[in-house]
Coordinates of C-alpha atoms in Angstrom, one line a residue:
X1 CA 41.4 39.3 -77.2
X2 CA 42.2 38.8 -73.5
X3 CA 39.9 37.5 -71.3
X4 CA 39.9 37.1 -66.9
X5 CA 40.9 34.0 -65.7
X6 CA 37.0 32.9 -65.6
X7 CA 36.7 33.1 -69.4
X8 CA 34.9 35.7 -69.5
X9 CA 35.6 38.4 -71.7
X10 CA 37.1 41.8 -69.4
X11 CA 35.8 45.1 -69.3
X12 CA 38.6 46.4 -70.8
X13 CA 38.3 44.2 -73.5
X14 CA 34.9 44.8 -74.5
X15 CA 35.9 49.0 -74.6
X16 CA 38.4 48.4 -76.8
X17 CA 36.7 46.4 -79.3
X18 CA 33.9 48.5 -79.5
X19 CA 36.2 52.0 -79.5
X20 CA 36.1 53.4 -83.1
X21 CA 38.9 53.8 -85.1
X22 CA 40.0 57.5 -84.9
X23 CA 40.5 57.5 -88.5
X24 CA 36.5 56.3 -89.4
X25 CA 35.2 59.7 -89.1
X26 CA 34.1 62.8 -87.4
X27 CA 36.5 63.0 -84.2
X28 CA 33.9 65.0 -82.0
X29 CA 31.5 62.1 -82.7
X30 CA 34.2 58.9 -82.1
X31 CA 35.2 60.9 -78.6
X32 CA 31.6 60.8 -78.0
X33 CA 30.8 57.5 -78.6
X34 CA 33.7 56.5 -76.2
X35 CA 32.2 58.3 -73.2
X36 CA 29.4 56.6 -73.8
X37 CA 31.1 53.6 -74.0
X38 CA 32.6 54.8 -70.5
X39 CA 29.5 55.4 -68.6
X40 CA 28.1 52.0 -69.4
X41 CA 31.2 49.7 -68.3
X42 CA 31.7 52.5 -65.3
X43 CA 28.0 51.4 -65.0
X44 CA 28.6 47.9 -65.4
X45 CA 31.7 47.9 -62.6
X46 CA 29.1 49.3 -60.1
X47 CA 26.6 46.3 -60.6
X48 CA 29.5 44.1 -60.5
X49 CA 30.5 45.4 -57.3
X50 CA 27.7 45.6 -55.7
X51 CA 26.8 41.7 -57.1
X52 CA 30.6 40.8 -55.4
X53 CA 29.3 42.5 -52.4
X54 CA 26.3 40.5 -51.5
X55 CA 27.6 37.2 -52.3
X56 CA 30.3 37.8 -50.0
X57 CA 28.0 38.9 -47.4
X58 CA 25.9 35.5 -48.1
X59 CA 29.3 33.9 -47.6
X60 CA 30.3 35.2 -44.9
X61 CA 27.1 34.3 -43.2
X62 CA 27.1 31.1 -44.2
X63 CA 30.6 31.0 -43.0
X64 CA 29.5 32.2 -39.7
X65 CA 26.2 30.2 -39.3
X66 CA 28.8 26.8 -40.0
X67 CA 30.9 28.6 -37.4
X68 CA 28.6 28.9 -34.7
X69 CA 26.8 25.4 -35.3
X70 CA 30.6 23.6 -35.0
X71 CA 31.2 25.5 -32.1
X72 CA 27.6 24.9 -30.5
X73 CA 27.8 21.0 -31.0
X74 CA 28.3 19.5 -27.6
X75 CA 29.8 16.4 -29.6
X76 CA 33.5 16.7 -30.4
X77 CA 34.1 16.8 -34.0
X78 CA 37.4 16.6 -35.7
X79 CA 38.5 17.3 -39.3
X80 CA 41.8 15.6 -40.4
X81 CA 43.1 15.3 -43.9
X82 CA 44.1 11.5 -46.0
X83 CA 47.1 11.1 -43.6
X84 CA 45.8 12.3 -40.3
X85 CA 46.7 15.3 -40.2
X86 CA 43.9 17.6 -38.0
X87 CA 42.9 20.6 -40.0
X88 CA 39.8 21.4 -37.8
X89 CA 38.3 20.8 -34.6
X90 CA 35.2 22.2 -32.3
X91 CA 35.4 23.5 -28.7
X92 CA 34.4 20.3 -27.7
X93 CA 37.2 18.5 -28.9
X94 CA 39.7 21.6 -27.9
X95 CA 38.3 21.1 -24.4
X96 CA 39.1 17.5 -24.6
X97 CA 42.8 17.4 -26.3
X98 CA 43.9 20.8 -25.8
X99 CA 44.1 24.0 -24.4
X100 CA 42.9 25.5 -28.2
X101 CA 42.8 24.8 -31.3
X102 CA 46.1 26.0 -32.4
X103 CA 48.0 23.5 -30.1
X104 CA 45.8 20.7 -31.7
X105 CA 45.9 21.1 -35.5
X106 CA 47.8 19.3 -37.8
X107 CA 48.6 17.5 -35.0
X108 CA 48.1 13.8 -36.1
X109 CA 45.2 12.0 -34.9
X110 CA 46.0 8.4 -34.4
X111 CA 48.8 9.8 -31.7
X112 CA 45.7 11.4 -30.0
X113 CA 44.5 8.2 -29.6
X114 CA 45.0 5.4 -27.1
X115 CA 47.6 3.1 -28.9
X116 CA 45.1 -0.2 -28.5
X117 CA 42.5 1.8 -30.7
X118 CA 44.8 3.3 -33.0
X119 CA 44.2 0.0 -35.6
X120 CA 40.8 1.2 -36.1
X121 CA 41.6 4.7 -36.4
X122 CA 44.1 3.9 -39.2
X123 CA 41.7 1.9 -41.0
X124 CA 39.1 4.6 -41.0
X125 CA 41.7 6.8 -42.7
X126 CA 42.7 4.2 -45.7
X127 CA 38.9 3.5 -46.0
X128 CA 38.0 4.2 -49.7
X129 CA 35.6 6.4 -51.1
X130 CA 32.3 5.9 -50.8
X131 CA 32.2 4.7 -47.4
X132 CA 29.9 3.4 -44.4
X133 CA 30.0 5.9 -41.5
X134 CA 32.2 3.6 -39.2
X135 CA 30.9 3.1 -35.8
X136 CA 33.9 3.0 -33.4
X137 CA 34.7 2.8 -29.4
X138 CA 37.7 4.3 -28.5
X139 CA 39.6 6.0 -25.6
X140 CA 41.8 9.4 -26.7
X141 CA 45.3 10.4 -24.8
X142 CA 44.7 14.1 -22.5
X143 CA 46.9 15.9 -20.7
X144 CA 45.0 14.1 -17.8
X145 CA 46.1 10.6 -19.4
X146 CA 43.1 8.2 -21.0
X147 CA 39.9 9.3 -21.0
X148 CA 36.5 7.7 -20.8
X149 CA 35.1 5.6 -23.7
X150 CA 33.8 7.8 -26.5
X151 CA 31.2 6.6 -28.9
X152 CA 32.9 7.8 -32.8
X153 CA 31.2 7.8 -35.7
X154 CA 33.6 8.7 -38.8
X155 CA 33.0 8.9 -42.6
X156 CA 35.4 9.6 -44.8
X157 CA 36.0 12.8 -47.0
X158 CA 35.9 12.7 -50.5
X159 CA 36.1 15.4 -53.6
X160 CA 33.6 15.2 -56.2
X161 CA 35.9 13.3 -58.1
X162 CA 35.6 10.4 -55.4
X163 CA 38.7 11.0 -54.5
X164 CA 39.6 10.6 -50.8
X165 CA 40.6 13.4 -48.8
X166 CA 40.2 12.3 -45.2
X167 CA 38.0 12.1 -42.7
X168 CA 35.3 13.2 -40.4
X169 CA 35.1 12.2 -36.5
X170 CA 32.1 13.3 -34.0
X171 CA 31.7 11.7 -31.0
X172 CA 30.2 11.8 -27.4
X173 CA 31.8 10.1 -24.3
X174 CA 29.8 7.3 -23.1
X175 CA 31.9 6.2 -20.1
X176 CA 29.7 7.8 -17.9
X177 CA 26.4 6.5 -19.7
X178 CA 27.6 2.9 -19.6
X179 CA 28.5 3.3 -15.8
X180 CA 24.9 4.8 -15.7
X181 CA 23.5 1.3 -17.5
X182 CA 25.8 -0.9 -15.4
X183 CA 24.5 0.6 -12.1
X184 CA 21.1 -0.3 -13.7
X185 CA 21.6 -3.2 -14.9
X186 CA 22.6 -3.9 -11.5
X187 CA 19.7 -2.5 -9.6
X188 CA 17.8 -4.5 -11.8
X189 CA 19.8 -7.7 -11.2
X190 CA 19.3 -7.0 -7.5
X191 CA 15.2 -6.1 -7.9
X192 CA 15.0 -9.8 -10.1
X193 CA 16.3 -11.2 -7.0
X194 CA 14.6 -9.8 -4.4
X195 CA 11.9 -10.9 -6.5
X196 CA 12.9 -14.5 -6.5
X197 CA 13.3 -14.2 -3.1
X198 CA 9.5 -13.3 -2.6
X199 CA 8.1 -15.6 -4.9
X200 CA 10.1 -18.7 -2.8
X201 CA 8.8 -17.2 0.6
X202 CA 5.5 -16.8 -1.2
X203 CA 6.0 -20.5 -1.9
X204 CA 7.2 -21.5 1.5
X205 CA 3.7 -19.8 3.0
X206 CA 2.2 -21.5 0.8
X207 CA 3.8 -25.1 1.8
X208 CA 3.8 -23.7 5.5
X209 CA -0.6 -23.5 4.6
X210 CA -0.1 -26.7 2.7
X211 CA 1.7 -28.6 6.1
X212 CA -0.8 -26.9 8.1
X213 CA -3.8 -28.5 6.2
X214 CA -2.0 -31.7 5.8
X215 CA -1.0 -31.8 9.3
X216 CA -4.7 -31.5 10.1
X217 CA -6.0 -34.0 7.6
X218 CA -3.2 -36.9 9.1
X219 CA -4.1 -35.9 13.2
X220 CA -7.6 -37.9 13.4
X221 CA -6.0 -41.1 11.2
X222 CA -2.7 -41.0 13.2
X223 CA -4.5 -40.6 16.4
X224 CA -6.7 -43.0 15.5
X225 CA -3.9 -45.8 14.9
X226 CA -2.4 -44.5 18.1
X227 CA -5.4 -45.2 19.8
X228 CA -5.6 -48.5 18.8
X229 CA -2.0 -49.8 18.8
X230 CA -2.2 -48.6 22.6
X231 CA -5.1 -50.5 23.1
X232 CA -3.8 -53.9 21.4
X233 CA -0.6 -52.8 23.5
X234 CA -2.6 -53.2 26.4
X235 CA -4.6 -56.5 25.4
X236 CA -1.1 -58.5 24.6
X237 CA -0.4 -58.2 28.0
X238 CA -3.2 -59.8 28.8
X239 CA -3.0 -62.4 26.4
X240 CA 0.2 -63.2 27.0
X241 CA -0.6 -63.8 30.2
X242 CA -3.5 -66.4 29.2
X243 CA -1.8 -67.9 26.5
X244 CA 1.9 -68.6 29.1
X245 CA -0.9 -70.3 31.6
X246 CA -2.1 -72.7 28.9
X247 CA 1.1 -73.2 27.3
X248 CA 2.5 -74.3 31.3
X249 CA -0.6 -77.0 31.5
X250 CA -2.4 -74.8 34.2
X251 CA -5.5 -76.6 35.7
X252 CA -8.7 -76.0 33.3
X253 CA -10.3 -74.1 36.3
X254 CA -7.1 -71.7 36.9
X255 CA -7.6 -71.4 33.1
X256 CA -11.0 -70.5 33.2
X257 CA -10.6 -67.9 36.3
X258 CA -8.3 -66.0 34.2
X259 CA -10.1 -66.1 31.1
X260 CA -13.0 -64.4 33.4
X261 CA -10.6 -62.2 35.1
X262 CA -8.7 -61.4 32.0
X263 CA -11.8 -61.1 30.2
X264 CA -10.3 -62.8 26.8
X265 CA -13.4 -63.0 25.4
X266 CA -14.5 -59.4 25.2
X267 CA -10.5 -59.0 24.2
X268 CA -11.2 -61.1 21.6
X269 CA -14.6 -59.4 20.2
X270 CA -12.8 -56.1 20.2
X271 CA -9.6 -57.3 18.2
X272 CA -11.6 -57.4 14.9
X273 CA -12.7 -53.8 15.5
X274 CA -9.5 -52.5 16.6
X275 CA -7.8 -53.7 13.5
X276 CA -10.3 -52.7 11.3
X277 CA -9.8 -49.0 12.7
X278 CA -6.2 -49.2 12.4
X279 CA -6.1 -50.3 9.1
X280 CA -8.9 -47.6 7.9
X281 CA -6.4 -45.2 9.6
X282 CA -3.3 -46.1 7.9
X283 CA -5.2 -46.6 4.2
X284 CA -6.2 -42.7 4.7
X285 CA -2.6 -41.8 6.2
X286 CA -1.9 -43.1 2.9
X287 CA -4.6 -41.8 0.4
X288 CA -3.0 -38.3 1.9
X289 CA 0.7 -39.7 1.1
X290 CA -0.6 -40.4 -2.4
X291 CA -2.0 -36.8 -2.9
X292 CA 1.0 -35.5 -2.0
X293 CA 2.8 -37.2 -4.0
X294 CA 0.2 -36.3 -6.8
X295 CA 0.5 -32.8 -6.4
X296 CA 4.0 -32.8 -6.2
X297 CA 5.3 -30.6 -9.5
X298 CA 6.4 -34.0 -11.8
X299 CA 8.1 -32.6 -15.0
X300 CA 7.8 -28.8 -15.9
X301 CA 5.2 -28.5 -18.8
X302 CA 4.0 -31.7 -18.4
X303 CA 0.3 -31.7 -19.0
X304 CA -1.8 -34.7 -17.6
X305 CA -6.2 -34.9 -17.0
X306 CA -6.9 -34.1 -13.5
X307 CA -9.8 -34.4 -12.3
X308 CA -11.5 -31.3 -11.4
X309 CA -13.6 -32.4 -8.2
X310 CA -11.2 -34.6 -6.5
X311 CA -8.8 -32.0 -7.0
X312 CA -11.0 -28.7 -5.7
X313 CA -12.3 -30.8 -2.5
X314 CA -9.0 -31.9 -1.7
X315 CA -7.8 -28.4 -1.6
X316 CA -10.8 -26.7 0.0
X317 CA -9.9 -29.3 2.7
X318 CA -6.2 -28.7 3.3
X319 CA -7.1 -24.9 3.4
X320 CA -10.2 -25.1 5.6
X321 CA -8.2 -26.7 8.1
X322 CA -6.1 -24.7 8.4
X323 CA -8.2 -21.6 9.4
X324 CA -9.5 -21.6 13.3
X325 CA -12.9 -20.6 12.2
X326 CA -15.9 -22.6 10.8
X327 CA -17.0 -21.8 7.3
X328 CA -19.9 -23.2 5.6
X329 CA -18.6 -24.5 1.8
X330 CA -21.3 -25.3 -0.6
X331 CA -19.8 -27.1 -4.2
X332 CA -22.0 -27.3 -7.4
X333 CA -19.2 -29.0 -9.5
X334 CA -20.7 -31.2 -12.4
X335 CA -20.0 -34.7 -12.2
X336 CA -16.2 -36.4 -14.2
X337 CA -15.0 -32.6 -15.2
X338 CA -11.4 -32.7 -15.9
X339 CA -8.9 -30.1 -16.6
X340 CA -5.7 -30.9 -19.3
X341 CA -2.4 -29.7 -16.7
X342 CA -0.7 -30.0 -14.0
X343 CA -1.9 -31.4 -10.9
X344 CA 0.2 -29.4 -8.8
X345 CA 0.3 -26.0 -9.8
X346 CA -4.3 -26.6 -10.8
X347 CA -4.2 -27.4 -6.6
X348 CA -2.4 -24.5 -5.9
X349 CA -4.7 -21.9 -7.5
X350 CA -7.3 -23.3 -5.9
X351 CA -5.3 -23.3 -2.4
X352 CA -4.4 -19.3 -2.9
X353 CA -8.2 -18.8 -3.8
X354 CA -9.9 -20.5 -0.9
X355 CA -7.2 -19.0 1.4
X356 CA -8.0 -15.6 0.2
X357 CA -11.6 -16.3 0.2
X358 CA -11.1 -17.9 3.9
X359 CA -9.8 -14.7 4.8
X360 CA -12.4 -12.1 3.2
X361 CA -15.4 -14.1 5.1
X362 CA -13.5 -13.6 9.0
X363 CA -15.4 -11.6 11.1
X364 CA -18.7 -12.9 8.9
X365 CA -22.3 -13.7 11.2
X366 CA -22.4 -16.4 8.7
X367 CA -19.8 -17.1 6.8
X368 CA -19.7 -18.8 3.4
X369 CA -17.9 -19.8 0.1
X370 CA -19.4 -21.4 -3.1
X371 CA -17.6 -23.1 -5.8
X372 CA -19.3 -24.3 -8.9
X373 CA -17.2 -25.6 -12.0
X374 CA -19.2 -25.7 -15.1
X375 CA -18.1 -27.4 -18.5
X376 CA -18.4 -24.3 -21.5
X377 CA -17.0 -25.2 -24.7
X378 CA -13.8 -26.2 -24.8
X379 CA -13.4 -24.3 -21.3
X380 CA -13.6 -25.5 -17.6
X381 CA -15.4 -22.8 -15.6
X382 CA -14.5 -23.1 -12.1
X383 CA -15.8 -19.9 -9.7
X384 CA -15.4 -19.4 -5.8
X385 CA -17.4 -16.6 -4.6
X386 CA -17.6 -15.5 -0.6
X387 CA -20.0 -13.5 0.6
X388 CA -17.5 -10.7 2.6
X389 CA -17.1 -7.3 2.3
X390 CA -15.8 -8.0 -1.7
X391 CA -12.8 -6.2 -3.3
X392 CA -12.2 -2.5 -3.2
X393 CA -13.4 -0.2 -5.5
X394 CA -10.8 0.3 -8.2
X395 CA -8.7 -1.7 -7.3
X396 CA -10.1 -4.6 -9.1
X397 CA -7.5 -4.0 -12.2
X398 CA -4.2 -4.3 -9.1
X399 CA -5.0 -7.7 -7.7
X400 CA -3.2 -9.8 -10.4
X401 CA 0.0 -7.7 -9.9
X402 CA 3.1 -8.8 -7.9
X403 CA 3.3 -7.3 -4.3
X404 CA -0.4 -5.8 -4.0
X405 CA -2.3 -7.0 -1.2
X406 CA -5.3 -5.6 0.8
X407 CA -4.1 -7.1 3.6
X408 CA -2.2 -5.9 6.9
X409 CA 1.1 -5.5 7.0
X410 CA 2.6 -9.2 7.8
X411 CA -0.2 -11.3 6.9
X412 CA 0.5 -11.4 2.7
X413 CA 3.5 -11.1 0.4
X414 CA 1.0 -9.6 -2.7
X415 CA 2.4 -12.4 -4.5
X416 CA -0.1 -15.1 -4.1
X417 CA -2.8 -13.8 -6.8
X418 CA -0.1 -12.8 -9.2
X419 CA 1.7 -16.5 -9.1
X420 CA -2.1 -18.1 -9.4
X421 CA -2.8 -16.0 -12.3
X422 CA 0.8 -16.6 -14.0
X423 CA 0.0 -20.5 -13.7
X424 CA -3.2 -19.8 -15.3
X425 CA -1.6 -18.3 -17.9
X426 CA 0.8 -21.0 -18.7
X427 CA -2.3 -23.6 -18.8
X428 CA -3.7 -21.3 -21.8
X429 CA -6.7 -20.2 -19.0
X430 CA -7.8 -17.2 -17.8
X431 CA -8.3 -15.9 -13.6
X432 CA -10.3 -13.0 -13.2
X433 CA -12.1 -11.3 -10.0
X434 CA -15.3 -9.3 -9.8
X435 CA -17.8 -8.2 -7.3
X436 CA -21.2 -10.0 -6.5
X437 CA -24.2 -7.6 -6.5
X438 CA -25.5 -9.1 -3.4
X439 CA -21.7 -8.9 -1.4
X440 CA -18.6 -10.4 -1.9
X441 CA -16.1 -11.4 -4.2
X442 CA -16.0 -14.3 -7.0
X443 CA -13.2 -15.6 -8.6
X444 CA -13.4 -16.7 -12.1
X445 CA -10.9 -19.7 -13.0
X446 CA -11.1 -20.8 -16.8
X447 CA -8.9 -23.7 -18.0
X448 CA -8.6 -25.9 -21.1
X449 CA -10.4 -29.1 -21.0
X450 CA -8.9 -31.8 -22.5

């Protein structure tokens, strides 16, 4: 029996086995039965054609749908067979390599490619099947010479025998992307140091309100000792003059007119005083020295007990004197409170507080700031209220970050608040601000104690 090259048995096949023998019978009947047997495989070859008909239309839709989905894909994509050989590619590729598709196939790939990245390319090809999709950076040769750096990503074809048939590239260019990062990157690099630069001009207002104060605190002490050493300046002089008479053996009575004239003794009543005062004035020159060189930033991290009242007066002092105006402080600070940090960095939040607060109560009939530091827990509490015209409403939540400030244009760098609250922070404490219902602003300074 002969059958189509499916295995199935034909059409022609199955008439001819089921014809009967002209010889069986009645020959009207046989003929008969052979129509019949006509119709239905005449019938059959319709429904076969019409089956053949609509799976070709599916195909050819499919066909088409694959079609117009390659050719839609911005990425390039590029078919090639177990030696490189292209069998397919996309308009995007064309538009790339070619001027069409015809110039471009069985072209071989790795001479499409930029001879330093054609190692890769090669190795894709031999890769065995199953493989990783292979994530490659590589450069292709155009009419216009090199092009910009395309992102691949390539698998490799295989039958479903595993066998390996080739490979599959799609890729995008990413020249212009990584350009795009590098500019940012840049920008960025720039905005980190124009940041840097603020925080270090923040810092050097800072010191400049830091010299200011300090300049203040060492004027009455200096001027003091200046006083004085003029003074004793003066009375050696005279001295000298009554100690050369005795030490030439002048006459006791030329003696004594000078010691009235030169009036020694009231010169030597006052020396005690005088050196008294100078040495009270160069013991506080140097108490400032040695809080100076306290608050000087030791070791980074280091974290040593400070002592919390010492440290806030000292502070409220350097500011205060650095302001024109008269401001009325009032401290409720509980007596041996200490803080576990850095000396430094706990006088500078307290510096940029005061300052600020110094500068909300300006213009005030009456102006005032309170600090009280409480001990709660394991926490110091430390707050500094001012009775001004308080923080804006709203902006409450924006005073922490870098560069806002409510002040005029020249007079703050928005960084001062932001650095304050970043050192809090790194001491494991907290710095928050609120408005007081009766006016004003308080500041709310929580730190570890030790």
């Amino acid at each position: 029996m002969r059958s189509d090259r499916g295995g199935r048995e034909s059409l022609i096949d199955r008439v001819g086995s089921q014809l009967p023998s002209p010889f069986a019978g009645d020959q009207e009947a046989a003929w008969i039965e052979v129509i019949r047997k006509m119709d239905e495989v005449y019938a059959d070859l319709l429904r076969y054609e019409t089956d053949l008909e609509e799976k070709n239309a599916a195909l050819e839709e499919a066909q088409a749908f694959i079609s117009s989905v390659i050719e839609s894909v911005s990425d390039i994509l590029i078919v090639c067979d177990r030696h490189g050989s292209i069998l397919q590619v996309n308009p995007a590729a064309v538009r790339l390599l070619g001027d069409s598709a015809g110039t471009l196939l069985h072209r071989s790939l790795t001479d499409l490619v930029d001879p330093a990245d054609r190692g890769r390319i090669d190795a894709l090809l031999q890769a065995q099947c199953p493989s990783e999709i292979s994530n490659l950076e590589i450069r292709f040769v155009t009419e216009r010479g090199l092009s910009d750096l395309y992102a691949i990503n390539g698998a490799t074809r295989c039958d479903p025998a595993g066998h390996r048939l080739g490979a599959v590239l799609t890729g995008r260019p990413i020249g212009e992307l990584r350009r795009a990062y590098e500019a940012l990157h840049a920008a960025h690099s720039e905005l980190q140091h124009a940041q840097r630069q603020l925080v270090e001009q923040e810092k050097m207002a800072s010191l400049g309100r830091l010299v200011a104060g300090v300049a203040h605190e060492l004027n009455n002490p200096i001027s003091f000792i200046y006083g004085n050493i003029h003074t004793l300046d003066r009375y050696r002089d005279r001295m000298s003059a009554y100690l050369g008479a005795i030490h030439r053996g002048a006459e006791p009575a030329e003696i004594e007119r000078l010691r009235r004239d030169l009036k020694i003794d009231a010169l030597l009543a006052d020396y005690g005083s005088l050196i008294e005062g100078t040495l009270e004035g160069a013991m506080r020159v140097a108490d400032v020295v040695k809080n100076l060189r306290r608050l000087s930033f030791p070791k980074s991290g280091e974290s040593l007990r400070v002592d919390v009242d010492r440290v806030v007066r000292t502070a409220v002092r350097w500011a205060a004197r650095a302001k024109p105006h008269h401001v009325d402080f009032a401290f409720d600070i509980a007596p041996e409170l200490q803080i576990l940090g850095n000396e430094g960095q706990f006088h500078q939040i307290i510096v940029n507080l005061i300052d600020n607060a110094l500068d909300a109560v300006r213009g005030q009939a009456a102006p005032r700031i309170e600090i009280v530091a409480r001990r709660d827990g394991d926490q110091i509490v430390i707050t500094i209220s001012d009775n001004g015209a308080g923080l804006p409403d709203g902006l409450i939540d924006k005073i922490f970050e870098p560069f806002f400030t409510t002040k005029p244009v020249g007079e703050g760098t928005g960084l001062g608040l932001w650095i304050s609250y970043g050192i809090a922070r790194e001491h494991g404490g907290t710095l928050a601000a609120a408005n007081r219902s009766g006016g004003g602003a308080v500041f709310t300074l929580m730190l570890p104690a030790p």
